[in-house]
Amino acid sequence: QVCSINSRFAKVHILYVGSTPLKSAFRGTIRCWRVPCHAVRLCLLSPVQVEVYKSFRPGDIVLAKVISLGDAQSNYLLSTAENELGVVVARSEAGVQMVPISWCEMQCPRTHTKDLREGARV
């Protein structure tokens, strides 16, 4: 679950490993160069640096892969650089669960507003 974001990374709490819930949350970081964009996925190029706020928002539930232990502040370094990884649950400002409409957008079914998110292809 995304806790906070800034221009370089998203801080997350790791709540599950696979389908197993953890007894306590672990901290992790998704850095901006580990976040793919739509063009990267289509061209099969390596991930490029993108703006984190276009991919995640606080409160989003994200499916990610642990890629390294990281440092003392982030604990685990995570990646969403695969098609099946990314935001799986997001809520709009109206509090409604959003639905994916493309690789990079989700829409509120109540207000029909669109937000940029990196949607997972589950």
Backbone as JSON Lines, residues from 0, in Angstrom:
{"i":0,"aa":"Q","n":[0.84,-1.17,0.0],"ca":[0.0,0.0,0.0],"c":[0.89,1.24,0.0]}
{"i":1,"aa":"V","n":[0.59,2.17,-0.92],"ca":[1.39,3.39,-1.03],"c":[1.09,4.3,0.16]}
{"i":2,"aa":"C","n":[2.14,4.72,0.85],"ca":[1.99,5.61,2.01],"c":[2.21,7.07,1.64]}
{"i":3,"aa":"S","n":[3.26,7.31,0.86],"ca":[3.57,8.68,0.46],"c":[4.36,8.65,-0.84]}
{"i":4,"aa":"I","n":[4.32,9.78,-1.54],"ca":[5.08,9.9,-2.79],"c":[5.8,11.23,-2.81]}
{"i":5,"aa":"N","n":[6.88,11.28,-3.58],"ca":[7.52,12.54,-3.92],"c":[7.99,12.43,-5.36]}
{"i":6,"aa":"S","n":[8.78,13.34,-5.83],"ca":[9.15,13.34,-7.24],"c":[10.07,12.18,-7.63]}
{"i":7,"aa":"R","n":[10.72,11.54,-6.66],"ca":[11.69,10.5,-6.98],"c":[11.24,9.08,-6.63]}
{"i":8,"aa":"F","n":[10.34,8.92,-5.67],"ca":[9.96,7.57,-5.25],"c":[8.62,7.55,-4.53]}
{"i":9,"aa":"A","n":[8.08,6.35,-4.4],"ca":[6.88,6.11,-3.6],"c":[7.27,5.23,-2.43]}
{"i":10,"aa":"K","n":[6.9,5.63,-1.23],"ca":[7.14,4.81,-0.04],"c":[5.9,3.94,0.17]}
{"i":11,"aa":"V","n":[6.13,2.66,0.45],"ca":[5.02,1.71,0.57],"c":[5.17,0.88,1.84]}
{"i":12,"aa":"H","n":[4.05,0.31,2.26],"ca":[4.03,-0.72,3.29],"c":[3.74,-2.04,2.59]}
{"i":13,"aa":"I","n":[4.59,-3.02,2.81],"ca":[4.39,-4.34,2.24],"c":[3.48,-5.11,3.19]}
{"i":14,"aa":"L","n":[2.3,-5.46,2.73],"ca":[1.28,-6.09,3.57],"c":[1.14,-7.59,3.31]}
{"i":15,"aa":"Y","n":[1.48,-8.03,2.1],"ca":[1.35,-9.43,1.7],"c":[2.6,-9.87,0.96]}
{"i":16,"aa":"V","n":[2.91,-11.15,1.07],"ca":[3.9,-11.78,0.2],"c":[3.14,-12.88,-0.52]}
{"i":17,"aa":"G","n":[2.91,-12.7,-1.81],"ca":[2.02,-13.59,-2.54],"c":[0.62,-13.41,-2.0]}
{"i":18,"aa":"S","n":[0.0,-14.49,-1.57],"ca":[-1.34,-14.39,-0.98],"c":[-1.31,-14.51,0.54]}
{"i":19,"aa":"T","n":[-0.11,-14.49,1.14],"ca":[0.04,-14.63,2.58],"c":[0.12,-13.27,3.26]}
{"i":20,"aa":"P","n":[-0.83,-12.94,4.16],"ca":[-0.75,-11.67,4.87],"c":[0.4,-11.7,5.89]}
{"i":21,"aa":"L","n":[1.08,-10.57,6.03],"ca":[2.18,-10.46,6.99],"c":[1.62,-10.03,8.35]}
{"i":22,"aa":"K","n":[2.26,-10.47,9.42],"ca":[1.81,-10.09,10.77],"c":[2.08,-8.63,11.04]}
{"i":23,"aa":"S","n":[3.13,-8.09,10.46],"ca":[3.42,-6.66,10.56],"c":[3.92,-6.18,9.2]}
{"i":24,"aa":"A","n":[3.65,-4.92,8.9],"ca":[4.02,-4.37,7.59],"c":[5.53,-4.11,7.53]}
{"i":25,"aa":"F","n":[6.09,-4.32,6.35],"ca":[7.48,-3.99,6.08],"c":[7.51,-2.75,5.19]}
{"i":26,"aa":"R","n":[8.56,-1.96,5.32],"ca":[8.69,-0.76,4.49],"c":[9.4,-1.07,3.19]}
{"i":27,"aa":"G","n":[8.98,-0.37,2.13],"ca":[9.62,-0.53,0.84],"c":[9.57,0.77,0.06]}
{"i":28,"aa":"T","n":[10.33,0.81,-1.03],"ca":[10.4,2.0,-1.88],"c":[10.33,1.57,-3.34]}
{"i":29,"aa":"I","n":[9.51,2.28,-4.1],"ca":[9.49,2.11,-5.55],"c":[10.1,3.38,-6.11]}
{"i":30,"aa":"R","n":[11.29,3.27,-6.66],"ca":[11.98,4.45,-7.21],"c":[11.48,4.74,-8.62]}
{"i":31,"aa":"C","n":[11.57,6.01,-9.01],"ca":[10.95,6.44,-10.27],"c":[11.54,5.76,-11.49]}
{"i":32,"aa":"W","n":[12.81,5.39,-11.51],"ca":[13.36,4.76,-12.7],"c":[12.98,3.28,-12.77]}
{"i":33,"aa":"R","n":[12.31,2.76,-11.77],"ca":[11.81,1.39,-11.79],"c":[10.36,1.33,-12.25]}
{"i":34,"aa":"V","n":[9.77,2.49,-12.55],"ca":[8.37,2.55,-12.95],"c":[8.3,2.69,-14.46]}
{"i":35,"aa":"P","n":[7.72,1.74,-15.18],"ca":[7.66,1.86,-16.63],"c":[6.5,2.75,-17.06]}
{"i":36,"aa":"C","n":[6.56,3.24,-18.27],"ca":[5.44,3.97,-18.83],"c":[4.88,3.16,-20.0]}
{"i":37,"aa":"H","n":[3.78,3.58,-20.55],"ca":[3.1,2.85,-21.62],"c":[4.03,2.61,-22.82]}
{"i":38,"aa":"A","n":[4.78,3.62,-23.21],"ca":[5.67,3.49,-24.37],"c":[6.77,2.47,-24.11]}
{"i":39,"aa":"V","n":[7.27,2.43,-22.89],"ca":[8.32,1.47,-22.56],"c":[7.79,0.06,-22.7]}
{"i":40,"aa":"R","n":[6.57,-0.18,-22.23],"ca":[5.99,-1.52,-22.3],"c":[5.77,-1.93,-23.76]}
{"i":41,"aa":"L","n":[5.34,-1.02,-24.58],"ca":[5.07,-1.36,-25.97],"c":[6.34,-1.62,-26.75]}
{"i":42,"aa":"C","n":[7.36,-0.84,-26.48],"ca":[8.61,-0.96,-27.23],"c":[9.57,-1.98,-26.63]}
{"i":43,"aa":"L","n":[9.22,-2.51,-25.45],"ca":[10.06,-3.48,-24.75],"c":[11.45,-2.93,-24.46]}
{"i":44,"aa":"L","n":[11.52,-1.64,-24.17],"ca":[12.78,-1.02,-23.77],"c":[12.93,-1.12,-22.26]}
{"i":45,"aa":"S","n":[14.08,-0.79,-21.75],"ca":[14.27,-0.81,-20.31],"c":[13.5,0.36,-19.69]}
{"i":46,"aa":"P","n":[13.15,0.27,-18.39],"ca":[12.39,1.34,-17.74],"c":[13.12,2.67,-17.8]}
{"i":47,"aa":"V","n":[12.36,3.74,-17.9],"ca":[12.9,5.08,-17.94],"c":[12.39,5.86,-16.74]}
{"i":48,"aa":"Q","n":[13.01,6.99,-16.49],"ca":[12.59,7.81,-15.37],"c":[11.29,8.51,-15.72]}
{"i":49,"aa":"V","n":[10.29,8.36,-14.87],"ca":[9.01,9.04,-15.04],"c":[8.62,9.7,-13.73]}
{"i":50,"aa":"E","n":[7.59,10.52,-13.77],"ca":[7.14,11.2,-12.58],"c":[6.25,10.26,-11.78]}
{"i":51,"aa":"V","n":[6.58,10.05,-10.51],"ca":[5.91,9.07,-9.67],"c":[4.42,9.41,-9.5]}
{"i":52,"aa":"Y","n":[4.08,10.7,-9.41],"ca":[2.68,11.06,-9.18],"c":[1.79,10.67,-10.36]}
{"i":53,"aa":"K","n":[2.39,10.36,-11.52],"ca":[1.61,9.9,-12.67],"c":[1.37,8.39,-12.61]}
{"i":54,"aa":"S","n":[1.97,7.71,-11.64],"ca":[1.83,6.27,-11.53],"c":[1.13,5.81,-10.26]}
{"i":55,"aa":"F","n":[1.34,6.52,-9.14],"ca":[0.81,6.1,-7.86],"c":[0.27,7.29,-7.09]}
{"i":56,"aa":"R","n":[-0.63,7.0,-6.15],"ca":[-1.14,7.98,-5.19],"c":[-1.19,7.31,-3.83]}
{"i":57,"aa":"P","n":[-1.07,8.09,-2.75],"ca":[-1.19,7.5,-1.42],"c":[-2.52,6.75,-1.27]}
{"i":58,"aa":"G","n":[-2.46,5.56,-0.68],"ca":[-3.64,4.73,-0.5],"c":[-3.8,3.65,-1.55]}
{"i":59,"aa":"D","n":[-3.12,3.79,-2.68],"ca":[-3.21,2.77,-3.74],"c":[-2.65,1.44,-3.25]}
{"i":60,"aa":"I","n":[-3.27,0.37,-3.71],"ca":[-2.74,-0.97,-3.46],"c":[-1.99,-1.38,-4.73]}
{"i":61,"aa":"V","n":[-0.71,-1.72,-4.56],"ca":[0.18,-1.98,-5.68],"c":[0.71,-3.41,-5.62]}
{"i":62,"aa":"L","n":[0.75,-4.05,-6.76],"ca":[1.4,-5.34,-6.89],"c":[2.8,-5.07,-7.41]}
{"i":63,"aa":"A","n":[3.83,-5.45,-6.63],"ca":[5.22,-5.15,-6.99],"c":[6.1,-6.35,-6.69]}
{"i":64,"aa":"K","n":[7.31,-6.3,-7.22],"ca":[8.29,-7.36,-7.02],"c":[9.47,-6.79,-6.24]}
{"i":65,"aa":"V","n":[9.94,-7.54,-5.24],"ca":[11.12,-7.14,-4.49],"c":[12.34,-7.41,-5.36]}
{"i":66,"aa":"I","n":[13.16,-6.36,-5.56],"ca":[14.35,-6.56,-6.4],"c":[15.65,-6.5,-5.61]}
{"i":67,"aa":"S","n":[15.61,-5.88,-4.4],"ca":[16.81,-5.91,-3.55],"c":[16.43,-5.51,-2.14]}
{"i":68,"aa":"L","n":[17.37,-5.73,-1.25],"ca":[17.15,-5.41,0.15],"c":[17.14,-3.91,0.39]}
{"i":69,"aa":"G","n":[17.75,-3.11,-0.45],"ca":[17.73,-1.67,-0.31],"c":[18.67,-1.18,0.77]}
{"i":70,"aa":"D","n":[18.33,-0.02,1.37],"ca":[19.19,0.57,2.39],"c":[18.45,0.64,3.72]}
{"i":71,"aa":"A","n":[19.07,1.3,4.7],"ca":[18.5,1.36,6.05],"c":[17.18,2.13,6.1]}
{"i":72,"aa":"Q","n":[16.98,3.1,5.19],"ca":[15.76,3.89,5.24],"c":[14.6,3.26,4.48]}
{"i":73,"aa":"S","n":[14.87,2.51,3.43],"ca":[13.76,1.99,2.61],"c":[13.49,0.52,2.83]}
{"i":74,"aa":"N","n":[14.41,-0.2,3.48],"ca":[14.3,-1.64,3.72],"c":[14.27,-2.45,2.43]}
{"i":75,"aa":"Y","n":[13.21,-2.41,1.63],"ca":[13.14,-3.21,0.41],"c":[12.95,-2.3,-0.8]}
{"i":76,"aa":"L","n":[13.68,-2.58,-1.85],"ca":[13.54,-1.85,-3.11],"c":[12.62,-2.67,-4.0]}
{"i":77,"aa":"L","n":[11.54,-2.06,-4.49],"ca":[10.51,-2.75,-5.25],"c":[10.48,-2.25,-6.69]}
{"i":78,"aa":"S","n":[9.93,-3.09,-7.56],"ca":[9.79,-2.73,-8.97],"c":[8.38,-3.06,-9.45]}
{"i":79,"aa":"T","n":[7.88,-2.23,-10.36],"ca":[6.62,-2.5,-11.05],"c":[6.86,-2.54,-12.55]}
{"i":80,"aa":"A","n":[8.08,-2.91,-12.95],"ca":[8.5,-2.85,-14.35],"c":[8.12,-4.09,-15.15]}
{"i":81,"aa":"E","n":[6.95,-4.65,-14.88],"ca":[6.42,-5.76,-15.67],"c":[4.93,-5.5,-15.89]}
{"i":82,"aa":"N","n":[4.37,-6.06,-16.95],"ca":[2.97,-5.8,-17.3],"c":[2.0,-6.17,-16.2]}
{"i":83,"aa":"E","n":[2.26,-7.26,-15.48],"ca":[1.31,-7.69,-14.45],"c":[1.51,-6.99,-13.12]}
{"i":84,"aa":"L","n":[2.44,-6.06,-13.04],"ca":[2.7,-5.31,-11.81],"c":[2.2,-3.88,-11.95]}
{"i":85,"aa":"G","n":[1.79,-3.3,-10.84],"ca":[1.3,-1.92,-10.82],"c":[0.12,-1.79,-9.88]}
{"i":86,"aa":"V","n":[-0.66,-0.73,-10.05],"ca":[-1.8,-0.45,-9.18],"c":[-2.92,-1.45,-9.48]}
{"i":87,"aa":"V","n":[-3.41,-2.11,-8.43],"ca":[-4.54,-3.04,-8.59],"c":[-5.81,-2.48,-7.95]}
{"i":88,"aa":"V","n":[-5.68,-1.61,-6.95],"ca":[-6.84,-0.98,-6.32],"c":[-6.51,0.49,-6.08]}
{"i":89,"aa":"A","n":[-7.38,1.36,-6.58],"ca":[-7.23,2.8,-6.36],"c":[-8.6,3.38,-6.07]}
{"i":90,"aa":"R","n":[-8.62,4.39,-5.23],"ca":[-9.87,5.07,-4.9],"c":[-9.81,6.5,-5.43]}
{"i":91,"aa":"S","n":[-10.94,6.96,-5.94],"ca":[-11.03,8.33,-6.45],"c":[-11.21,9.3,-5.29]}
{"i":92,"aa":"E","n":[-11.22,10.59,-5.59],"ca":[-11.47,11.59,-4.56],"c":[-12.87,11.46,-3.99]}
{"i":93,"aa":"A","n":[-13.79,10.86,-4.74],"ca":[-15.16,10.63,-4.27],"c":[-15.23,9.4,-3.36]}
{"i":94,"aa":"G","n":[-14.12,8.66,-3.21],"ca":[-14.08,7.49,-2.35],"c":[-14.53,6.21,-3.0]}
{"i":95,"aa":"V","n":[-14.68,6.23,-4.33],"ca":[-15.16,5.08,-5.09],"c":[-13.96,4.35,-5.69]}
{"i":96,"aa":"Q","n":[-14.03,3.01,-5.73],"ca":[-12.95,2.25,-6.35],"c":[-12.93,2.53,-7.85]}
{"i":97,"aa":"M","n":[-11.76,2.9,-8.35],"ca":[-11.6,3.25,-9.75],"c":[-11.44,2.0,-10.61]}
{"i":98,"aa":"V","n":[-11.75,2.15,-11.91],"ca":[-11.6,1.05,-12.85],"c":[-10.54,1.43,-13.89]}
{"i":99,"aa":"P","n":[-9.69,0.47,-14.29],"ca":[-8.67,0.78,-15.29],"c":[-9.3,0.95,-16.67]}
{"i":100,"aa":"I","n":[-8.84,1.97,-17.4],"ca":[-9.32,2.18,-18.77],"c":[-8.18,2.11,-19.78]}
{"i":101,"aa":"S","n":[-6.94,2.13,-19.31],"ca":[-5.77,1.96,-20.17],"c":[-4.59,1.58,-19.29]}
{"i":102,"aa":"W","n":[-3.41,1.44,-19.89],"ca":[-2.2,1.12,-19.14],"c":[-1.89,2.18,-18.09]}
{"i":103,"aa":"C","n":[-2.22,3.42,-18.42],"ca":[-1.79,4.53,-17.56],"c":[-2.93,5.36,-16.98]}
{"i":104,"aa":"E","n":[-4.16,4.92,-17.11],"ca":[-5.28,5.71,-16.6],"c":[-6.31,4.83,-15.91]}
{"i":105,"aa":"M","n":[-6.93,5.44,-14.87],"ca":[-8.07,4.82,-14.19],"c":[-9.17,5.87,-14.13]}
{"i":106,"aa":"Q","n":[-10.42,5.38,-14.05],"ca":[-11.56,6.3,-14.07],"c":[-12.5,5.99,-12.92]}
{"i":107,"aa":"C","n":[-13.05,7.06,-12.34],"ca":[-14.05,6.93,-11.28],"c":[-15.4,6.64,-11.94]}
{"i":108,"aa":"P","n":[-16.06,5.53,-11.56],"ca":[-17.34,5.21,-12.19],"c":[-18.47,6.17,-11.79]}
{"i":109,"aa":"R","n":[-18.31,6.89,-10.68],"ca":[-19.34,7.82,-10.24],"c":[-19.21,9.18,-10.92]}
{"i":110,"aa":"T","n":[-18.01,9.77,-10.87],"ca":[-17.81,11.12,-11.4],"c":[-17.25,11.13,-12.82]}
{"i":111,"aa":"H","n":[-16.76,9.99,-13.28],"ca":[-16.15,9.83,-14.62],"c":[-14.87,10.64,-14.79]}
{"i":112,"aa":"T","n":[-14.26,11.06,-13.67],"ca":[-12.97,11.74,-13.76],"c":[-11.88,10.69,-13.96]}
{"i":113,"aa":"K","n":[-10.85,11.08,-14.7],"ca":[-9.74,10.18,-15.0],"c":[-8.5,10.63,-14.24]}
{"i":114,"aa":"D","n":[-7.75,9.65,-13.74],"ca":[-6.48,9.91,-13.06],"c":[-5.41,9.05,-13.69]}
{"i":115,"aa":"L","n":[-4.2,9.59,-13.71],"ca":[-3.06,8.82,-14.2],"c":[-2.65,7.81,-13.14]}
{"i":116,"aa":"R","n":[-2.55,6.56,-13.51],"ca":[-2.09,5.48,-12.64],"c":[-1.42,4.43,-13.51]}
{"i":117,"aa":"E","n":[-0.46,3.74,-12.95],"ca":[0.16,2.63,-13.67],"c":[-0.63,1.38,-13.32]}
{"i":118,"aa":"G","n":[-1.54,1.01,-14.18],"ca":[-2.41,-0.13,-13.91],"c":[-1.72,-1.46,-14.16]}
{"i":119,"aa":"A","n":[-2.0,-2.43,-13.28],"ca":[-1.46,-3.78,-13.45],"c":[-2.39,-4.57,-14.34]}
{"i":120,"aa":"R","n":[-1.82,-5.42,-15.17],"ca":[-2.59,-6.33,-16.01],"c":[-2.68,-7.67,-15.29]}
{"i":121,"aa":"V","n":[-3.61,-7.77,-14.36],"ca":[-3.75,-8.97,-13.53],"c":[-4.51,-10.02,-14.29]}
